[in-house]
Amino acid sequence: MPDLELKIRSRDIDTLIKHISEYNPDADLDLIRRAYEFSDMAHEGTTRFSGEPYITHPLEVAIILARLKLDCTTISAALLHDIVEDTGFNLNDIRKEFGEEVALLVDGVTKISHIKNRSRATAQAETLRKMLIATIRDVRVILIKLADKLHNMRTIMFQRLDKRYRIALETMELYAPLARRLGMNRVSSELEDLSFYVLYFEEYMDLKRRVQKRENEVEEYLNNVRTQLIDHLGRMGIDFEIEGRAKHLYSIFKKMQEQDKNFEEIYDIRGIRVITDEIRNCYAILGTIHTLWSPIASRFKDYIAVPKANMYQSLHTTVIGPEGHPLEVQIRTREMHATAEMGIAAHWLYKDHIGPRRATPELAILQNFSETYSDTNSSREFMTDLKMDLYEDEIFVFTPRGKIINLAKDATPVDFAYAIHTEVGNHASGAKVNNKMVPLRSRLQSGDIVEIQTSKKAHPSREWLKFVKSSNARYKIRNWLRKNNNLIQEAERDAAAAEEKRREKEAEARASVSIPSDEHIKLKKLSRQKNTPVSVAGASNVMIRLSQCCQPIPGDDAVGFVTRGRGITVHKRDCPQLKRLMTEPERLINIVWEESRDSYFPVKVCVKAIDRPNLLKDMAEKISNAHTNIIKMEAEVKEQDNAVLKFVLEVTSNDHLNAIMEKIRSLKNVTEVFKMNEKVILK
Ligand code: MN
């Protein structure tokens, strides 16, 4: 046993040293060895879930970074990255032993790992914020964190099953997209495939099997392409390498899902990459390829002249290759290739690192933020301000539970709703951004927390097509409109007819109103009470109150009483109080209920039913589905399972109340539902 451990350990530190000396002949190997020894000593006696000594983990993380050709400071920090969190040593010990720069990197990594709020709701946003702050201070922190995540994912099978799933989900939603954004495509692809394996095991195995089956065939095809290219380019004396572009499994899976295509359709598109030494050769190679096979015009993209925001550069073209297969070709220089694979890491190649921690102009975007932000800023503020300027054609926003959703720049809540689910989009009725109601057409910003409100009655409108940004949303809206065109026209006609009727009725009612002339002056002095959805013709500035004795609600048969100096009180026609006021019939005036959706009135409703399991739950559900608050509830079960329930509900009108009562009536075992004429007293 000790033999085996020693063997693994000695082999691994040598692997690390060997890798580093290959690309960095001047490396401070002494520093690396000291960091390794220190870490080994600090983690002494602890093991990983795999049973290996703990040191294998920091060592593997260091090797991943060495493969990205990083500087010795980063690699030393990687070897030490778990010490502060997991051992008895603290940051000061590391600072004393290895200096300020290594200590800062270790501190950065430790801070990201340590999340106080473990609820998933905010953990993701919080982690992301910490990572971005770290990125701004020193990009290498994020490189270590991603390498750490990568090794943990490589050994995820040693985790408990439930943890495995949670970790993989977080990796898929947070770490892989971040690596992708930082241009670290190799790391991101591996993270995606590992998470894919955990989250969709069967689909993963199925795809793997299918890809393996086609391997030889693809290899043969690529050899054919290679031979033809060597023949032509060799004559021109251009130096190049060509490689088959292995699509990682998750990207095939994602394409099948997103484009609704089967494996064959996705897999038939062959991809190659041609790598050369100089930019002008890239264009020469492009020319040659276009003479050999005919290009599909719309598919040519020159990311050399116009690099992507994450520094990616390459020529992209698609041609009809040998045997009529579409062939995707990427052409780039070795340097561009390094950037494409390693992204931001490529700018930390050990050679670039001479002193200052942020040496490359490409990172200038990040620098501006470093002074402005401290740890105390809230996640959202930080995200909103940062706006992910790194990635200018994309934004990302959060669901209320902290899930990250990628959208096109200038996307709206409608785009967001469709990104969540087609049904959410089709029934979106409103949106809250950062807890404030906003119009559905408003533009979202990176870091926004978006919440969609839905209603069964809501549906897509033609207007939406004018502002949505994503093709997904556009497609689904069109689809819905096509299917429901007739229904909408009908509904619009009905609504117009109803509106016409309502106006006629209102005009009638208004015509019959009269206010004693001596009261006019007094009434004018009173300002109208807000939110009383009642109007009286000829008196727009009158204070109108709903009387507390009979508590009328909109829709009730009610009448106004012009008081002396206290405006108008509205009573139900059958109110006993009103009978006494009848002695002055000239003071009575007609009122018109106005439509109002934001005034709520408490009413008491009684429900009689034969008790059964879930009765109360079903009832509460019906009530809340009708967008109603239950303010108070009493339940009582009498002999023979006769239940009597009393609710105080908030309704907007009589119609609303009737609709709710109708819903309750439809429940099984309910025998009677009625409004109680009891006065509702709210404390
Ligand atoms: Mn770790």
XYZ file of C-alpha atoms and ligand atoms in Angstrom:
684
model
C 0.000 0.000 0.000
C 2.599 2.665 0.949
C 4.621 1.494 -2.039
C 1.764 2.047 -4.400
C 1.045 5.502 -3.022
C 4.678 6.495 -3.300
C 4.833 5.252 -6.814
C 1.795 7.248 -7.904
C 2.987 10.340 -6.124
C 6.526 10.308 -7.386
C 5.364 9.659 -10.911
C 2.922 12.516 -10.755
C 5.229 15.244 -9.474
C 7.690 14.225 -12.152
C 4.941 14.465 -14.749
C 4.306 18.011 -13.629
C 7.971 18.975 -13.691
C 8.408 17.361 -17.090
C 5.476 19.269 -18.581
C 6.697 22.576 -17.253
C 10.252 22.171 -18.443
C 8.994 21.334 -21.906
C 7.493 24.767 -22.496
C 9.376 26.847 -19.959
C 13.093 26.127 -19.823
C 13.665 28.947 -17.317
C 10.966 27.753 -14.938
C 11.546 28.104 -11.228
C 11.248 24.372 -10.614
C 12.481 24.843 -7.088
C 9.384 26.901 -6.292
C 7.172 24.175 -7.768
C 8.890 21.473 -5.710
C 8.656 23.524 -2.523
C 4.951 24.187 -3.094
C 4.402 20.506 -3.680
C 6.286 19.485 -0.532
C 4.452 22.050 1.566
C 1.049 20.996 0.236
C 1.884 17.313 0.714
C 2.889 18.001 4.304
C -0.213 20.140 4.994
C -2.633 17.584 3.576
C -0.791 14.681 5.220
C -3.146 11.992 6.462
C -6.226 13.086 4.497
C -7.545 11.214 1.512
C -9.902 11.858 -1.366
C -13.144 9.881 -1.724
C -11.231 7.763 -4.214
C -8.947 6.618 -1.399
C -5.934 8.357 -2.932
C -3.892 10.697 -0.726
C -5.301 14.216 -0.899
C -2.189 15.641 -2.576
C -3.152 13.929 -5.841
C -5.886 16.536 -6.245
C -3.807 19.737 -6.083
C -1.206 17.966 -8.157
C -3.687 17.098 -10.886
C -4.988 20.662 -10.859
C -1.407 21.874 -11.295
C -0.891 19.459 -14.202
C -4.028 20.717 -15.948
C -2.621 24.244 -15.689
C 0.805 23.127 -16.861
C -0.900 21.728 -19.959
C -2.285 25.234 -20.493
C 1.359 26.352 -20.274
C 0.882 28.670 -17.345
C 3.527 30.419 -15.303
C 5.131 28.953 -12.167
C 3.311 31.343 -9.812
C -0.069 30.027 -10.961
C 1.039 26.418 -10.800
C 2.461 26.865 -7.291
C -0.782 28.485 -6.170
C -2.678 25.566 -7.691
C -0.616 23.141 -5.627
C -1.513 25.141 -2.519
C -5.117 26.021 -3.390
C -6.934 23.889 -0.792
C -4.598 24.489 2.137
C -6.351 27.454 3.743
C -9.742 25.812 3.554
C -8.862 22.242 4.452
C -5.788 22.261 6.674
C -4.492 23.925 9.812
C -2.334 26.354 7.850
C -3.538 29.847 7.016
C -2.856 32.481 4.413
C -0.058 34.030 6.442
C 1.821 30.753 6.430
C 1.571 30.686 2.643
C 2.569 34.338 2.343
C 5.662 33.782 4.522
C 6.672 30.701 2.611
C 5.831 31.697 -0.989
C 5.324 35.455 -1.092
C 2.462 37.880 -1.708
C 1.570 36.923 -5.277
C 1.041 33.222 -4.609
C -0.860 34.088 -1.429
C -3.214 36.401 -3.319
C -4.029 33.697 -5.836
C -4.693 31.129 -3.115
C -6.863 33.647 -1.284
C -8.874 34.315 -4.433
C -9.551 30.629 -5.015
C -10.458 30.083 -1.353
C -12.953 32.943 -1.413
C -14.759 31.546 -4.418
C -15.114 28.132 -2.802
C -16.437 29.523 0.407
C -20.068 30.404 -0.097
C -21.967 31.421 2.995
C -25.396 31.212 1.483
C -25.833 27.607 0.492
C -29.372 27.946 -0.831
C -29.302 27.177 -4.499
C -31.436 30.221 -5.126
C -28.594 32.672 -4.811
C -25.543 30.431 -4.659
C -25.001 30.432 -8.406
C -25.252 34.170 -8.776
C -23.026 34.617 -5.775
C -20.415 32.181 -7.081
C -20.450 33.863 -10.424
C -20.016 37.261 -8.881
C -17.085 36.057 -6.836
C -15.496 34.514 -9.854
C -15.896 37.653 -11.888
C -14.427 39.786 -9.153
C -11.552 37.356 -8.929
C -11.165 37.465 -12.704
C -10.895 41.186 -12.579
C -8.262 41.164 -9.864
C -6.222 38.431 -11.434
C -7.446 36.199 -14.214
C -5.298 33.366 -12.971
C -7.619 32.824 -10.004
C -10.354 31.731 -12.356
C -7.957 29.505 -14.270
C -7.086 27.693 -11.053
C -10.748 27.449 -10.076
C -11.700 25.989 -13.451
C -8.825 23.488 -13.310
C -9.954 22.577 -9.770
C -13.503 22.028 -11.040
C -12.199 19.978 -13.957
C -10.299 17.552 -11.757
C -13.235 17.286 -9.363
C -15.468 16.457 -12.301
C -12.978 13.874 -13.577
C -13.253 12.126 -10.214
C -16.966 12.747 -9.703
C -17.761 9.042 -9.710
C -16.369 8.852 -6.195
C -18.990 11.278 -4.915
C -22.290 10.258 -3.391
C -25.011 9.857 -6.006
C -27.133 12.843 -4.986
C -24.085 15.086 -4.716
C -22.866 13.930 -8.097
C -26.024 15.195 -9.712
C -25.962 18.549 -7.970
C -22.297 19.138 -8.806
C -22.792 18.167 -12.440
C -25.769 20.479 -12.747
C -23.822 23.380 -11.322
C -20.947 22.636 -13.668
C -23.265 22.568 -16.662
C -25.032 25.767 -15.696
C -22.182 27.804 -14.342
C -18.611 26.617 -14.841
C -18.824 25.300 -18.400
C -20.509 28.463 -19.759
C -17.995 30.600 -17.914
C -15.063 28.673 -19.378
C -16.692 29.029 -22.790
C -17.070 32.759 -22.300
C -13.453 33.073 -21.357
C -12.690 31.302 -24.634
C -11.362 28.191 -22.895
C -13.074 25.819 -25.258
C -11.090 22.732 -24.417
C -11.825 23.015 -20.709
C -15.436 23.914 -21.312
C -16.010 20.970 -23.665
C -14.578 18.529 -21.185
C -16.642 19.990 -18.345
C -19.749 19.677 -20.491
C -19.067 16.086 -21.451
C -18.397 15.073 -17.855
C -21.615 16.712 -16.668
C -23.462 15.237 -19.630
C -22.256 11.801 -18.530
C -23.679 12.322 -15.037
C -26.906 14.080 -15.972
C -27.912 12.068 -19.048
C -26.083 8.815 -18.650
C -28.112 6.810 -21.179
C -28.032 9.453 -23.880
C -24.313 9.837 -23.291
C -23.610 6.109 -23.714
C -25.857 5.892 -26.742
C -24.108 8.761 -28.505
C -20.693 7.441 -27.578
C -21.507 4.080 -29.101
C -22.797 5.669 -32.288
C -19.791 7.925 -32.692
C -17.412 5.001 -32.209
C -19.239 3.007 -34.843
C -18.644 5.710 -37.419
C -15.041 6.434 -36.446
C -13.303 4.517 -39.231
C -15.523 5.892 -41.905
C -14.865 9.439 -40.781
C -11.147 8.819 -40.495
C -11.067 7.552 -44.062
C -12.969 10.551 -45.301
C -10.622 12.954 -43.579
C -7.607 11.142 -45.015
C -9.018 11.693 -48.463
C -9.462 15.414 -47.767
C -5.984 15.574 -46.281
C -4.370 13.947 -49.328
C -5.998 16.358 -51.730
C -5.009 19.365 -49.645
C -1.415 18.267 -49.203
C -1.197 17.821 -52.927
C -2.317 21.378 -53.658
C -0.858 23.298 -50.758
C 2.432 21.416 -50.840
C 3.036 22.743 -54.334
C 2.566 26.281 -53.047
C 5.103 25.640 -50.302
C 2.660 26.390 -47.497
C 3.342 24.794 -44.170
C 0.206 23.485 -42.456
C -1.337 20.823 -40.258
C -4.796 19.443 -40.672
C -6.869 17.791 -38.033
C -10.315 16.261 -37.864
C -12.489 18.318 -35.620
C -13.822 15.956 -33.019
C -17.114 17.389 -31.907
C -17.564 16.615 -28.278
C -20.548 14.483 -27.398
C -22.479 17.140 -25.581
C -22.328 19.509 -28.548
C -23.822 16.800 -30.761
C -26.520 16.167 -28.167
C -27.286 19.867 -27.854
C -27.540 20.289 -31.619
C -29.885 17.331 -31.882
C -32.084 18.918 -29.232
C -31.966 22.472 -30.448
C -32.320 21.803 -34.147
C -34.551 18.801 -33.679
C -32.354 16.688 -35.916
C -31.295 13.088 -35.579
C -27.782 11.848 -35.030
C -27.089 11.144 -38.692
C -28.064 14.632 -39.777
C -25.745 16.247 -37.258
C -22.963 13.787 -37.662
C -22.889 13.909 -41.455
C -21.477 17.378 -41.278
C -17.750 16.749 -41.235
C -15.375 19.228 -39.725
C -11.685 19.880 -40.264
C -9.272 22.412 -38.985
C -6.268 23.664 -40.886
C -3.529 25.257 -38.823
C -0.703 27.201 -40.347
C 2.017 29.645 -39.358
C 1.034 32.984 -40.867
C -2.140 34.956 -41.384
C -1.616 35.374 -45.137
C -1.374 31.590 -45.452
C -4.813 31.327 -43.889
C -6.297 33.230 -46.815
C -4.216 31.253 -49.336
C -5.517 28.015 -47.855
C -9.056 29.360 -47.949
C -8.644 30.146 -51.662
C -7.356 26.666 -52.393
C -10.202 25.005 -50.534
C -12.729 27.111 -52.395
C -11.281 26.015 -55.747
C -11.277 22.352 -54.744
C -14.844 22.256 -53.423
C -17.653 24.717 -53.927
C -18.353 26.920 -50.941
C -21.784 27.564 -49.456
C -21.737 31.336 -49.753
C -23.671 32.285 -46.659
C -21.456 30.228 -44.409
C -18.201 32.144 -44.784
C -17.077 34.098 -41.721
C -13.882 36.045 -41.278
C -13.133 36.125 -37.576
C -9.529 37.009 -38.339
C -10.443 40.459 -39.624
C -13.198 40.789 -37.009
C -12.306 38.743 -33.914
C -15.023 37.629 -31.537
C -15.313 39.455 -28.241
C -13.553 36.655 -26.401
C -10.530 37.095 -28.695
C -11.332 34.113 -30.885
C -9.878 34.375 -34.389
C -10.316 32.009 -37.303
C -11.682 31.732 -40.839
C -14.843 29.654 -41.128
C -16.210 28.238 -44.330
C -18.473 25.398 -45.348
C -17.967 23.633 -48.667
C -19.559 20.723 -50.426
C -16.719 18.292 -49.798
C -15.865 14.908 -51.336
C -18.855 12.584 -51.785
C -21.177 15.549 -51.397
C -20.776 15.809 -47.634
C -20.979 19.309 -46.197
C -17.530 20.012 -44.847
C -16.954 22.702 -42.230
C -13.471 24.156 -42.354
C -11.722 26.335 -39.809
C -8.444 27.937 -40.795
C -6.181 29.711 -38.324
C -2.610 30.308 -37.211
C -1.036 28.356 -34.341
C -1.310 31.380 -32.124
C -4.987 31.779 -32.909
C -5.420 28.094 -32.290
C -3.934 28.424 -28.812
C -6.359 31.259 -28.096
C -9.262 29.244 -29.469
C -8.468 26.308 -27.228
C -7.337 28.115 -24.132
C -8.965 31.519 -24.440
C -7.950 33.914 -21.751
C -5.418 31.375 -20.492
C -3.457 31.751 -23.713
C -2.645 35.271 -22.626
C -1.056 34.006 -19.492
C 1.499 31.828 -21.214
C 4.515 31.977 -18.977
C 6.387 34.188 -21.467
C 3.854 36.974 -21.252
C 4.194 37.071 -17.548
C 6.800 39.617 -16.615
C 5.876 41.189 -13.320
C 2.501 42.915 -13.573
C -0.455 40.664 -12.994
C -2.621 42.119 -15.731
C -0.305 42.440 -18.640
C -2.397 42.032 -21.750
C -4.395 44.766 -23.441
C -7.198 42.306 -24.179
C -7.996 42.273 -20.513
C -8.462 46.021 -20.436
C -12.217 45.503 -20.450
C -11.909 43.848 -17.093
C -9.517 46.351 -15.590
C -11.963 49.228 -15.502
C -14.061 47.403 -13.005
C -11.376 46.402 -10.568
C -11.276 49.748 -8.758
C -15.028 50.198 -8.597
C -15.982 46.983 -6.916
C -15.490 45.516 -3.541
C -16.904 42.386 -1.987
C -19.661 44.344 -0.339
C -21.548 45.055 -3.543
C -24.597 42.932 -4.010
C -24.575 40.299 -6.710
C -27.167 41.967 -8.797
C -25.684 45.427 -8.670
C -22.387 44.011 -9.650
C -23.782 42.018 -12.505
C -25.916 44.848 -13.775
C -22.999 47.195 -13.893
C -20.589 44.747 -15.354
C -23.074 43.885 -18.081
C -20.665 41.264 -19.215
C -19.055 43.634 -21.667
C -16.758 40.798 -22.515
C -19.455 39.179 -24.557
C -21.121 41.923 -26.443
C -23.626 39.988 -28.505
C -24.900 37.981 -25.559
C -26.379 38.722 -22.189
C -27.167 36.459 -19.336
C -29.897 36.839 -16.799
C -31.144 34.859 -13.844
C -34.339 33.082 -12.971
C -35.635 33.905 -9.473
C -34.062 30.638 -8.358
C -30.664 31.665 -9.643
C -30.499 29.678 -12.842
C -28.576 31.407 -15.607
C -30.271 31.924 -18.961
C -28.297 33.078 -22.001
C -30.046 35.460 -24.340
C -29.196 37.586 -27.319
C -28.292 41.186 -26.605
C -31.387 43.407 -26.172
C -33.588 40.406 -25.452
C -36.916 41.091 -23.732
C -38.911 39.290 -21.017
C -40.802 37.553 -23.829
C -37.552 36.053 -25.145
C -36.782 34.989 -21.608
C -40.216 33.397 -21.159
C -39.803 31.326 -24.315
C -36.294 30.338 -23.260
C -37.806 28.897 -20.090
C -40.639 27.004 -21.739
C -42.980 27.397 -24.697
C -46.018 27.402 -22.408
C -44.524 30.113 -20.226
C -44.043 32.215 -23.343
C -47.511 31.499 -24.667
C -49.136 32.592 -21.418
C -46.846 35.385 -20.320
C -48.942 38.227 -18.971
C -46.380 40.340 -17.188
C -42.794 40.472 -16.055
C -40.841 41.524 -13.044
C -37.233 42.505 -13.453
C -35.301 42.787 -10.226
C -38.645 42.721 -8.435
C -40.173 45.602 -10.353
C -42.991 45.234 -12.838
C -41.811 46.090 -16.342
C -43.454 45.992 -19.771
C -42.951 42.783 -21.719
C -41.128 44.729 -24.392
C -38.430 46.157 -22.145
C -34.796 45.324 -22.804
C -33.067 43.000 -20.376
C -29.567 43.582 -19.081
C -26.978 41.080 -17.979
C -27.446 40.239 -14.349
C -31.173 40.996 -14.238
C -33.317 38.642 -12.233
C -36.367 37.997 -14.373
C -39.680 36.602 -13.266
C -42.506 35.922 -15.699
C -46.110 36.101 -14.637
C -48.471 33.909 -16.550
C -52.187 33.713 -16.855
C -54.389 31.216 -18.599
C -56.084 33.970 -20.543
C -52.879 35.593 -21.762
C -51.617 34.722 -25.213
C -49.019 35.866 -27.746
C -49.762 38.933 -29.795
C -48.584 40.118 -33.171
C -46.996 43.085 -31.399
C -44.500 40.769 -29.750
C -42.931 39.986 -33.094
C -41.829 43.601 -33.307
C -39.573 43.415 -30.296
C -38.464 39.840 -29.623
C -34.811 39.156 -30.341
C -34.444 35.393 -30.410
C -35.426 33.286 -33.370
C -36.761 30.713 -30.934
C -39.336 33.134 -29.523
C -40.205 34.502 -32.953
C -40.790 31.041 -34.298
C -43.014 30.025 -31.397
C -45.068 33.215 -31.481
C -45.679 32.814 -35.224
C -46.610 29.240 -34.656
C -49.126 30.137 -31.997
C -50.611 32.938 -34.069
C -51.007 30.681 -37.063
C -52.837 28.099 -35.017
C -55.031 30.527 -33.120
C -55.749 33.205 -35.671
C -59.480 32.520 -35.857
C -59.890 32.342 -32.127
C -58.296 35.728 -31.676
C -60.497 37.408 -34.218
C -63.551 36.000 -32.505
C -62.383 37.110 -29.092
C -61.629 40.593 -30.390
C -65.116 40.876 -31.871
C -66.687 39.748 -28.603
C -64.644 42.178 -26.586
C -65.578 45.066 -28.879
C -69.270 44.203 -28.598
C -69.086 43.991 -24.815
C -67.302 47.313 -24.621
C -69.985 48.940 -26.798
C -72.712 47.593 -24.529
C -70.949 48.800 -21.428
C -70.642 52.315 -22.814
C -74.307 52.474 -23.691
C -75.261 51.368 -20.219
C -72.940 53.863 -18.619
C -74.261 56.739 -20.701
C -77.760 55.791 -19.639
C -76.807 55.683 -15.987
C -75.003 58.983 -16.120
C -77.903 60.691 -17.737
C -80.108 59.942 -14.761
C -77.820 61.394 -12.144
C -78.548 64.643 -10.503
C -77.067 66.326 -7.507
C -78.942 68.942 -5.523
C -77.544 72.243 -6.715
C -76.830 73.584 -3.242
C -74.479 70.696 -2.618
C -72.330 71.370 -5.667
C -70.098 73.892 -4.006
C -69.504 71.784 -0.947
C -68.725 68.768 -3.063
C -66.127 70.611 -5.070
C -64.051 71.271 -2.008
C -63.659 67.627 -1.303
C -61.041 65.726 -3.191
C -61.974 62.405 -4.544
C -60.827 59.498 -2.502
C -58.423 57.329 -4.382
C -59.194 53.815 -5.470
C -62.935 53.967 -5.058
C -64.061 52.553 -8.350
C -67.248 54.593 -8.508
C -68.126 57.596 -10.587
C -70.932 60.045 -10.423
C -71.745 62.101 -13.472
C -71.450 65.827 -13.044
C -69.155 65.472 -10.092
C -65.661 64.434 -11.056
C -63.973 65.793 -7.965
C -66.265 64.365 -5.380
C -65.139 62.309 -2.458
C -66.887 58.995 -2.693
C -66.791 56.421 0.063
C -68.201 52.942 0.252
C -70.298 52.773 3.354
C -69.074 50.484 6.080
C -72.542 49.384 7.196
C -73.322 47.277 4.137
C -69.888 47.176 2.447
C -70.936 47.300 -1.205
C -68.532 45.948 -3.786
C -68.327 46.830 -7.483
C -71.266 45.343 -9.321
C -73.651 45.484 -6.375
C -76.967 47.209 -6.881
C -76.068 50.365 -5.004
C -76.920 54.019 -4.745
C -75.077 57.126 -3.642
C -76.156 59.362 -0.778
C -74.986 62.945 -0.802
C -74.000 63.676 2.782
C -73.600 67.102 4.293
C -69.966 67.963 3.788
C -68.591 64.443 3.671
C -69.058 63.715 0.016
C -71.024 60.779 -1.236
C -71.426 57.457 0.535
C -72.410 54.452 -1.480
C -74.904 52.005 0.034
C -76.424 48.819 -1.215
C -80.036 49.349 -2.157
C -81.169 46.878 0.474
C -79.075 48.413 3.243
C -81.178 48.985 6.394
C -79.235 52.171 7.037
C -80.333 53.522 3.674
C -83.987 53.123 4.621
C -83.535 55.745 7.305
C -81.798 58.067 4.852
C -84.750 57.774 2.519
C -86.373 60.608 4.410
C -84.359 62.892 2.143
C -84.859 61.208 -1.254
C -83.474 64.252 -3.107
C -80.040 63.383 -1.723
C -79.936 60.003 -3.423
C -78.010 59.805 -6.679
C -77.185 57.073 -9.133
C -73.674 55.826 -9.280
C -71.729 53.910 -11.887
C -69.212 51.275 -10.961
C -65.964 51.688 -12.808
C -63.808 48.869 -13.925
C -60.966 48.484 -11.573
C -58.435 45.751 -11.214
C -56.370 47.175 -8.456
C -58.928 47.807 -5.734
C -59.710 44.830 -3.577
C -62.669 44.431 -1.244
C -62.998 41.955 1.550
C -66.045 39.702 1.435
C -67.113 36.787 3.543
C -68.022 33.576 1.772
C -69.565 30.502 3.322
C -69.041 27.035 1.858
C -70.955 23.962 2.978
C -69.645 20.580 2.012
C -69.412 16.959 2.961
C -65.960 16.490 4.334
C -63.415 14.514 2.330
C -59.620 14.296 2.173
C -57.999 17.311 0.522
C -61.209 19.311 0.510
C -59.581 22.339 2.045
C -56.515 22.072 -0.104
C -58.565 21.849 -3.306
C -60.599 24.813 -2.249
C -57.575 26.916 -1.437
C -56.142 26.000 -4.813
C -59.277 27.052 -6.688
C -59.320 30.313 -4.824
C -55.712 31.132 -5.433
C -56.027 30.172 -9.104
C -58.658 32.868 -9.333
C -55.996 35.414 -8.267
C -57.578 35.985 -4.917
C -56.113 36.327 -1.490
C -57.584 34.447 1.398
C -57.392 36.812 4.320
C -59.014 34.641 6.901
C -60.456 31.186 7.118
C -62.473 29.192 9.612
C -63.384 25.550 9.224
C -65.696 23.431 11.259
C -66.804 19.831 10.810
C -70.160 19.021 12.341
C -71.826 15.657 12.786
C -71.905 13.322 9.775
C -68.972 15.010 8.127
C -70.835 18.190 7.380
C -68.181 20.807 6.933
C -68.806 24.511 7.123
C -66.017 26.748 5.939
C -65.910 30.488 6.081
C -63.449 32.535 4.085
C -62.695 36.198 3.987
C -61.552 36.846 0.447
C -60.369 39.887 -1.418
C -62.267 40.447 -4.642
C -62.289 43.191 -7.224
C -65.996 43.019 -8.013
C -69.196 41.094 -7.814
C -68.332 39.356 -11.070
C -65.021 38.312 -9.660
C -66.756 37.003 -6.541
C -69.307 35.093 -8.593
C -66.578 33.524 -10.690
C -64.787 32.356 -7.555
C -67.963 30.966 -6.034
C -68.681 29.153 -9.293
C -65.250 27.545 -9.138
C -65.747 26.418 -5.580
C -69.179 25.073 -6.432
C -67.632 22.869 -9.099
C -65.600 20.997 -6.505
C -66.601 17.514 -5.494
C -68.700 17.282 -2.285
C -69.460 20.999 -2.119
C -73.161 21.479 -1.468
C -73.636 25.191 -1.031
C -71.651 28.405 -1.599
C -72.912 31.867 -0.785
C -71.797 35.314 0.180
C -72.548 36.143 3.800
C -74.163 39.426 4.637
C -71.959 39.775 7.639
C -69.835 42.820 8.034
C -66.142 42.107 7.488
C -63.934 43.767 10.013
C -60.280 43.812 9.176
C -57.828 44.514 11.889
Mn -9.730 21.791 -4.856
